[in-house]
CSV table of C-alpha atoms and ligand atoms in Angstrom, one decimal:
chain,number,residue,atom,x,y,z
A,238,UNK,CA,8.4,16.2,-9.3
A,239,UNK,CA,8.1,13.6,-6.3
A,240,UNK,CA,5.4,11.0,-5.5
A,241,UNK,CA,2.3,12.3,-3.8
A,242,UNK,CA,-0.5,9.7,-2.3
A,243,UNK,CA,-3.6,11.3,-2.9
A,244,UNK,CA,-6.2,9.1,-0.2
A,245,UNK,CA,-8.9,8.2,-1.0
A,246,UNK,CA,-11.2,9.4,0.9
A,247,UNK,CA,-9.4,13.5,0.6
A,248,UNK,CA,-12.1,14.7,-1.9
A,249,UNK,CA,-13.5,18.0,-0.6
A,250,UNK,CA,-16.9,18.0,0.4
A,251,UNK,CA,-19.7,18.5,-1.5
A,252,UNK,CA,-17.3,18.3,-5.0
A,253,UNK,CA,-18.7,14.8,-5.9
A,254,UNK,CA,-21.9,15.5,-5.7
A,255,UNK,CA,-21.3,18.9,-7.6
A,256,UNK,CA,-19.6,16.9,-10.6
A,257,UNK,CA,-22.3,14.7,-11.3
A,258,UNK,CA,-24.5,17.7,-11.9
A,259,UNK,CA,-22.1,19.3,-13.7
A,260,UNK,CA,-21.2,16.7,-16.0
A,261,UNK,CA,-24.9,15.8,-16.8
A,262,UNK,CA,-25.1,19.4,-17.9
A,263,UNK,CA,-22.7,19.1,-20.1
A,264,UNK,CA,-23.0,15.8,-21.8
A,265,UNK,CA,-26.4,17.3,-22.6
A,266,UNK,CA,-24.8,20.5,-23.9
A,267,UNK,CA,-22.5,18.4,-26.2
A,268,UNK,CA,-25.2,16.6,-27.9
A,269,UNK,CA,-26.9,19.4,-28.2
A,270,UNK,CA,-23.9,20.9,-29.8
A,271,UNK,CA,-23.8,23.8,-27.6
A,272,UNK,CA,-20.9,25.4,-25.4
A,273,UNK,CA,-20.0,23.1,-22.0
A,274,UNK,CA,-19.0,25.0,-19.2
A,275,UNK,CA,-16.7,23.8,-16.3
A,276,UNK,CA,-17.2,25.9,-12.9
A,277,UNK,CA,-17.4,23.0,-9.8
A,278,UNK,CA,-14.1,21.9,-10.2
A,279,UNK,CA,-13.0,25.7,-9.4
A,280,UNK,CA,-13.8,26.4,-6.1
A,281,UNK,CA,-12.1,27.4,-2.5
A,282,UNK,CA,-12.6,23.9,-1.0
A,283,UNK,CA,-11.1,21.9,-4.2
A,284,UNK,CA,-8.0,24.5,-3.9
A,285,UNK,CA,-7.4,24.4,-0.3
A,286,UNK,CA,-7.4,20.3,-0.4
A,287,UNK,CA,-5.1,20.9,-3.7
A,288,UNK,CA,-2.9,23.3,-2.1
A,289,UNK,CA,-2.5,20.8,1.4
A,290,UNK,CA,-2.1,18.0,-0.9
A,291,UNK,CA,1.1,19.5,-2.8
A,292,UNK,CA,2.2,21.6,-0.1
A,293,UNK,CA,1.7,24.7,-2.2
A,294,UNK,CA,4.2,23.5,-4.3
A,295,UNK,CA,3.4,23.1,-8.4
A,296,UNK,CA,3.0,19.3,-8.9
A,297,UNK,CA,4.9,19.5,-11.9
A,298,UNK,CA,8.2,21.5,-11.1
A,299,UNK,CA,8.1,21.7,-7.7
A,300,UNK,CA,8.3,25.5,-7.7
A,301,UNK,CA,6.0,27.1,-4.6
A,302,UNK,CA,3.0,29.1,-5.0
A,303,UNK,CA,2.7,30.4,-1.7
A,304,UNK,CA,3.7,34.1,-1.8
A,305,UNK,CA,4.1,34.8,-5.1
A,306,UNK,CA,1.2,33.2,-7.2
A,307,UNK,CA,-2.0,31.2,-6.4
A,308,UNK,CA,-1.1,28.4,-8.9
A,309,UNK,CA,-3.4,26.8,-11.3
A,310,UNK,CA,-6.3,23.9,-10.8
A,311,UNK,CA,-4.6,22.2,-13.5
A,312,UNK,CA,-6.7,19.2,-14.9
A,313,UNK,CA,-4.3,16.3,-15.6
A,314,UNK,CA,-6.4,15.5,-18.7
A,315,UNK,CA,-7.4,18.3,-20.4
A,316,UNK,CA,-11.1,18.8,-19.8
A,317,UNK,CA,-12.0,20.9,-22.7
A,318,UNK,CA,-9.9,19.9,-25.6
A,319,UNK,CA,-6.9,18.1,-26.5
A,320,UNK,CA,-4.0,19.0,-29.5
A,321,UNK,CA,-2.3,16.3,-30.7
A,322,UNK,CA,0.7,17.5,-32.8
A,323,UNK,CA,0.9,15.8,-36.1
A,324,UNK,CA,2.6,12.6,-36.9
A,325,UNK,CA,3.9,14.8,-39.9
A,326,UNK,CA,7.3,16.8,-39.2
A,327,UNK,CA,5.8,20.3,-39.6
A,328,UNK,CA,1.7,19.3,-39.5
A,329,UNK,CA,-0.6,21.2,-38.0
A,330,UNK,CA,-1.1,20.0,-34.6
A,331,UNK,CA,-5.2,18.3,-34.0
A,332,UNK,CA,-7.4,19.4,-31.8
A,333,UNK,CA,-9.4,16.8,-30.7
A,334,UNK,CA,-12.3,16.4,-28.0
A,335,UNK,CA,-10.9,16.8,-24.3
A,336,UNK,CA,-12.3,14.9,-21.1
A,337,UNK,CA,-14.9,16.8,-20.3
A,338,UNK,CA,-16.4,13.9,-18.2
A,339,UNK,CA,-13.4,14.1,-15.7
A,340,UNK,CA,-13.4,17.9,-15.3
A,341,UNK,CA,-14.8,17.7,-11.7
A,342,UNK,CA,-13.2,14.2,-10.8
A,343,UNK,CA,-10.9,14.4,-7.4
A,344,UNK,CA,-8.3,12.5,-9.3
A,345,UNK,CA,-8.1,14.3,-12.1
A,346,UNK,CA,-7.1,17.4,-10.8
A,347,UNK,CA,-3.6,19.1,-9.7
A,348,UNK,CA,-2.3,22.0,-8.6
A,349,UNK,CA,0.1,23.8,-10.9
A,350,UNK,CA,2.5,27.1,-11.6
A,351,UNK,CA,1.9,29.2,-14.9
A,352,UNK,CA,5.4,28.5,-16.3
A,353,UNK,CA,4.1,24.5,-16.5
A,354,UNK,CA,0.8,25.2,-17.5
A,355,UNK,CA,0.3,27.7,-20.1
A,356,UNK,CA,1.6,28.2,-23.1
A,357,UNK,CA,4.0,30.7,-23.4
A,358,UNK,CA,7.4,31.6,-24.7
A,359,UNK,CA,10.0,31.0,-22.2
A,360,UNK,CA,13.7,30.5,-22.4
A,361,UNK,CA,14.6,27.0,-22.3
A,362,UNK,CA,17.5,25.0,-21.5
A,363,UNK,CA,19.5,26.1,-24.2
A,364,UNK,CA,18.4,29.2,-23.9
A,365,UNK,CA,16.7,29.5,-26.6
A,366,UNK,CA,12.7,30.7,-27.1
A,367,UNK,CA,9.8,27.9,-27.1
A,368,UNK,CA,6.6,28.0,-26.6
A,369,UNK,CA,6.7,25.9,-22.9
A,370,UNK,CA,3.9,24.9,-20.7
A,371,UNK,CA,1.7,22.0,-20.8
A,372,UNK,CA,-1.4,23.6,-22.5
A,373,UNK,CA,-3.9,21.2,-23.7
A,374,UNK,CA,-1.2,19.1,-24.7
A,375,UNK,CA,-1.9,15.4,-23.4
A,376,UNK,CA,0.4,13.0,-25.2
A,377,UNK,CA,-0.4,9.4,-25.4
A,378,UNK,CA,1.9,5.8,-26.0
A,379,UNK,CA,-0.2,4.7,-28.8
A,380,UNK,CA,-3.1,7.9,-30.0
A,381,UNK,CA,-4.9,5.2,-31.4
A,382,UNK,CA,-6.3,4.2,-28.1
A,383,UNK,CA,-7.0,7.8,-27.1
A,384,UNK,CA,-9.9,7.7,-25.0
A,385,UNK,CA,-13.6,8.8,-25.8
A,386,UNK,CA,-15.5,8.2,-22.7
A,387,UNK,CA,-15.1,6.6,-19.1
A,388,UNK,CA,-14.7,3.8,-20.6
A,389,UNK,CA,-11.6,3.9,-23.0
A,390,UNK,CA,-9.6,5.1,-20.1
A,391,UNK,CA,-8.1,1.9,-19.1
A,392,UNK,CA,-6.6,1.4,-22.7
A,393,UNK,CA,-4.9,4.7,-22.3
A,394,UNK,CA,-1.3,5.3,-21.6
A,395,UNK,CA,-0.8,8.6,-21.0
A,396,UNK,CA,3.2,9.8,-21.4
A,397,UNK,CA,3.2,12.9,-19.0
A,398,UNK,CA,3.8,11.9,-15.7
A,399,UNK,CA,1.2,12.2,-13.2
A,400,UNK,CA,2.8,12.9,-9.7
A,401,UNK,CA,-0.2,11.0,-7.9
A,402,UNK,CA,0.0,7.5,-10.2
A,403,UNK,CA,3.9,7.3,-11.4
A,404,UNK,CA,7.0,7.2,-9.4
A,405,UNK,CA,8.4,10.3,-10.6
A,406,UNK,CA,11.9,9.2,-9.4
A,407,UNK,CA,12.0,5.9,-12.2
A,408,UNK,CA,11.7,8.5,-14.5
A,409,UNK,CA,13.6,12.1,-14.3
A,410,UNK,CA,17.1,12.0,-13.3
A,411,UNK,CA,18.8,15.4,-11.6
A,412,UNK,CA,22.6,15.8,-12.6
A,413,UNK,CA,24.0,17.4,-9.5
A,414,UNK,CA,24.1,21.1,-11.2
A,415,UNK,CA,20.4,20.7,-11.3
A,416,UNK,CA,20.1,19.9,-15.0
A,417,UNK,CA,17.3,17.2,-15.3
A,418,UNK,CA,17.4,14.0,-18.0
A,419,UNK,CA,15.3,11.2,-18.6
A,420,UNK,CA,16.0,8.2,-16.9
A,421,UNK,CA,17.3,5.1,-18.9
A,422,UNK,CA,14.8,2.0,-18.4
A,423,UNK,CA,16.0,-0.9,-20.0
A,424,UNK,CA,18.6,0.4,-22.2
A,425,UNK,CA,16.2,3.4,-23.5
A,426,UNK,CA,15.3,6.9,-22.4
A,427,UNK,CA,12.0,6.6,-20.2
A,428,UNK,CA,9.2,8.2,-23.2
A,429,UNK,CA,7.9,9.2,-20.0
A,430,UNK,CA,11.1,11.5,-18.7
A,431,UNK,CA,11.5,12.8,-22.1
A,432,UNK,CA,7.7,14.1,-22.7
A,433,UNK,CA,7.1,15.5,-19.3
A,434,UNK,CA,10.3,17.6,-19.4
A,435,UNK,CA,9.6,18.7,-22.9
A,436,UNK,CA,5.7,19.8,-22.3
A,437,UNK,CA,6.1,20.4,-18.9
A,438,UNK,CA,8.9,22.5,-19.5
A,439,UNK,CA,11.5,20.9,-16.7
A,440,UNK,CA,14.3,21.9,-17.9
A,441,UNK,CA,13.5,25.3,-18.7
A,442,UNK,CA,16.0,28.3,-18.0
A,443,UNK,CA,14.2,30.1,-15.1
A,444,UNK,CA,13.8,26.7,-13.3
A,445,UNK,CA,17.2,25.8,-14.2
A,446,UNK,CA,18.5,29.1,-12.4
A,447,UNK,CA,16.1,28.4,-9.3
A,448,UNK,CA,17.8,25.1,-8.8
A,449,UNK,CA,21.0,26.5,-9.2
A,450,UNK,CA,20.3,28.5,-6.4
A,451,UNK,CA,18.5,25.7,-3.9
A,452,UNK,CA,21.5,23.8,-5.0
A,453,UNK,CA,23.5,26.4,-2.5
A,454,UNK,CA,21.6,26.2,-0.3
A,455,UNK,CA,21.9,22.5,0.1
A,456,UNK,CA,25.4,22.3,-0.3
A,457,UNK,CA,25.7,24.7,2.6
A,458,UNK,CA,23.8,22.5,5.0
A,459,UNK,CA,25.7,19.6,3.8
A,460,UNK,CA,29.0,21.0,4.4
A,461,UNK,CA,28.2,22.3,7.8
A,462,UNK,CA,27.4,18.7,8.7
A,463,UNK,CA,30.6,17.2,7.1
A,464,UNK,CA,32.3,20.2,9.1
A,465,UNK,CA,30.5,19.5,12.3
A,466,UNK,CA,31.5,15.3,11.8
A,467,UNK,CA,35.1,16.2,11.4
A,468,UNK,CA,35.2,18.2,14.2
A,469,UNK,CA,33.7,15.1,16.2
A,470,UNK,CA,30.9,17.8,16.8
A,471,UNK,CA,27.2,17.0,17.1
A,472,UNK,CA,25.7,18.0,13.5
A,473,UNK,CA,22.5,18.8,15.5
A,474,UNK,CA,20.8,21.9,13.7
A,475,UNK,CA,23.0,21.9,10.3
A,476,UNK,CA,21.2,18.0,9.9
A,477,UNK,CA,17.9,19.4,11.2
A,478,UNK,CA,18.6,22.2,8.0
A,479,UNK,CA,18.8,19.5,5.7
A,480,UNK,CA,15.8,16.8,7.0
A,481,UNK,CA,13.4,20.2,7.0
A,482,UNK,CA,14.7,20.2,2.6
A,483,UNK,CA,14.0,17.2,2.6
A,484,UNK,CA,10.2,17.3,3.6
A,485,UNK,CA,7.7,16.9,0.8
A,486,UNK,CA,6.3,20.6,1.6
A,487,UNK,CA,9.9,22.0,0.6
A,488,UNK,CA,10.7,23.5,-3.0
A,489,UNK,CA,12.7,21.4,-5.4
A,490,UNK,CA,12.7,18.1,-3.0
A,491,UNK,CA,13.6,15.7,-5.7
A,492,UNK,CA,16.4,17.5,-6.8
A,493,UNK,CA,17.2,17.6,-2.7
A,494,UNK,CA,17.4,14.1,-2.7
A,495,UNK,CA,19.5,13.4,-5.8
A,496,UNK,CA,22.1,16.0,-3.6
A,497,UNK,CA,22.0,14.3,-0.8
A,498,UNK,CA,22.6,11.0,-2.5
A,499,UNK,CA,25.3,12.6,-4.7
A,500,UNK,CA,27.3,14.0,-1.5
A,501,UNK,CA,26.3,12.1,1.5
A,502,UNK,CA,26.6,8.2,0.3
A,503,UNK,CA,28.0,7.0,2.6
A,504,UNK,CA,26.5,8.2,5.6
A,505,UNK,CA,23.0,8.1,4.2
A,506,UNK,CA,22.4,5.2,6.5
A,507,UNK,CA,24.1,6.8,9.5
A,508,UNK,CA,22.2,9.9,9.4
A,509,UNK,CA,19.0,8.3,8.3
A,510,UNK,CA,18.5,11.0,5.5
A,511,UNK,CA,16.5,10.2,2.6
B,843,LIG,ZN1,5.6,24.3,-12.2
């Protein structure tokens, strides 16, 4: 997961205004008790703006859509419920209310694979089966402050990382073999780092394996350039290789960074990479 400024002004046309329908629909469909139902949010324009905005990449994992899969609107809170899991080892998980009232807000929304939105049983990084995916799971600092309306949101801390507000970097560390940890703030594990790669699924085996193999890639680049330095050669297009992994658009660009800051320290500078 990197950073991604979302501007201001990049809503897509028209979605506002469709929002504010939408969303007076449904507050009047929850007091009446009946079903709400959530269409504005998907449409071409919202996913084309998603897609430029995350490079047809999955916010999350860095994984990309493009050829393979279309990729989820994923709404960052959940906009038709939310499961809590119990405080209780072993509880049933809660399902509380979701944000309906930020189903068609600009911000709210991302752009996501299947293996880091749905729930489904996937190998993770042991191997082993789990349900994975981030679901209607939305897990909060302190659930006591969960929000209820527009209005509680700014005595929310949410603890999944949201690629357009956090600095993903202060949070998720990548070991060089492409294992990912959470970062230590402070002397502790950032809560942060450790929910998003558990719901999110980070360190899943498939995306494990996928990393593995960017990792060669990489390394190839980066050897050619220590190869073409040696040789007092100009590194020209191995170094043009490696800025091109290094754009936001690539796959897997944090993990690209940690790389090139494992191998190449100390000519980061000289080569004004990352
Ligand atoms: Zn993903």
């Amino acid at each position: 997961m990197i950073k991604v400024d979302r501007p201001k002004d990049s809503t897509p046309k028209g979605f506002a205004a469709a929002g504010v329908k939408e969303r007076r629909r449904n507050r009047i469909a929850k007091i009446a008790n009946e079903k709400m139902k959530f269409a504005a949010y998907s449409t071409k324009s919202v996913r084309d703006k998603l897609d430029k905005l995350f490079g047809r990449k999955c916010a999350f994992c860095e994984s990309i859509l493009a050829g393979t899969q279309s990729g989820d609107i994923e709404h960052f809170r959940p906009k038709g419920a939310v499961i809590v899991e119990s405080a209780v080892p072993g509880g049933d998980p809660i399902k509380k209310d979701g944000y309906y009232w930020l189903a068609a807000k600009w911000p709210n929304l991302l752009i996501s694979c299947a293996d880091c939105n749905r729930p489904r049983t996937q190998p993770d990084y042991d191997n082993r089966k789990r349900v994975i995916g981030k679901a209607n799971y939305f897990p909060l600092v302190d659930e006591s402050q969960r929000a209820t309306g527009p209005r509680g949101l700014r005595n929310e801390e949410p603890l999944l990382l949201n690629p357009c507000v956090d600095d993903p970097a202060e949070h998720l560390v990548f070991l060089d073999d492409g294992r990912i940890e959470p970062a230590i703030i402070d002397g502790e594990l950032s809560p942060k780092g450790v929910a998003s790669i558990r719901y999110l699924g980070l360190a899943r085996a498939e995306l494990l394996q996928m990393r593995a193999r960017h990792r060669r890639i990489v390394m190839s680049a980066i050897r050619h350039i220590f190869a073409a330095m040696k040789e007092g050669r100009d590194p020209g297009t191995d170094l043009e290789d490696l800025v091109k992994l290094l754009s936001p658009d690539e796959a897997y660009v944090a993990y690209t960074r940690a790389l090139v800051r494992q191998h190449m320290s100390p000519y980061l500078e000289e080569l004004r990479l990352v």
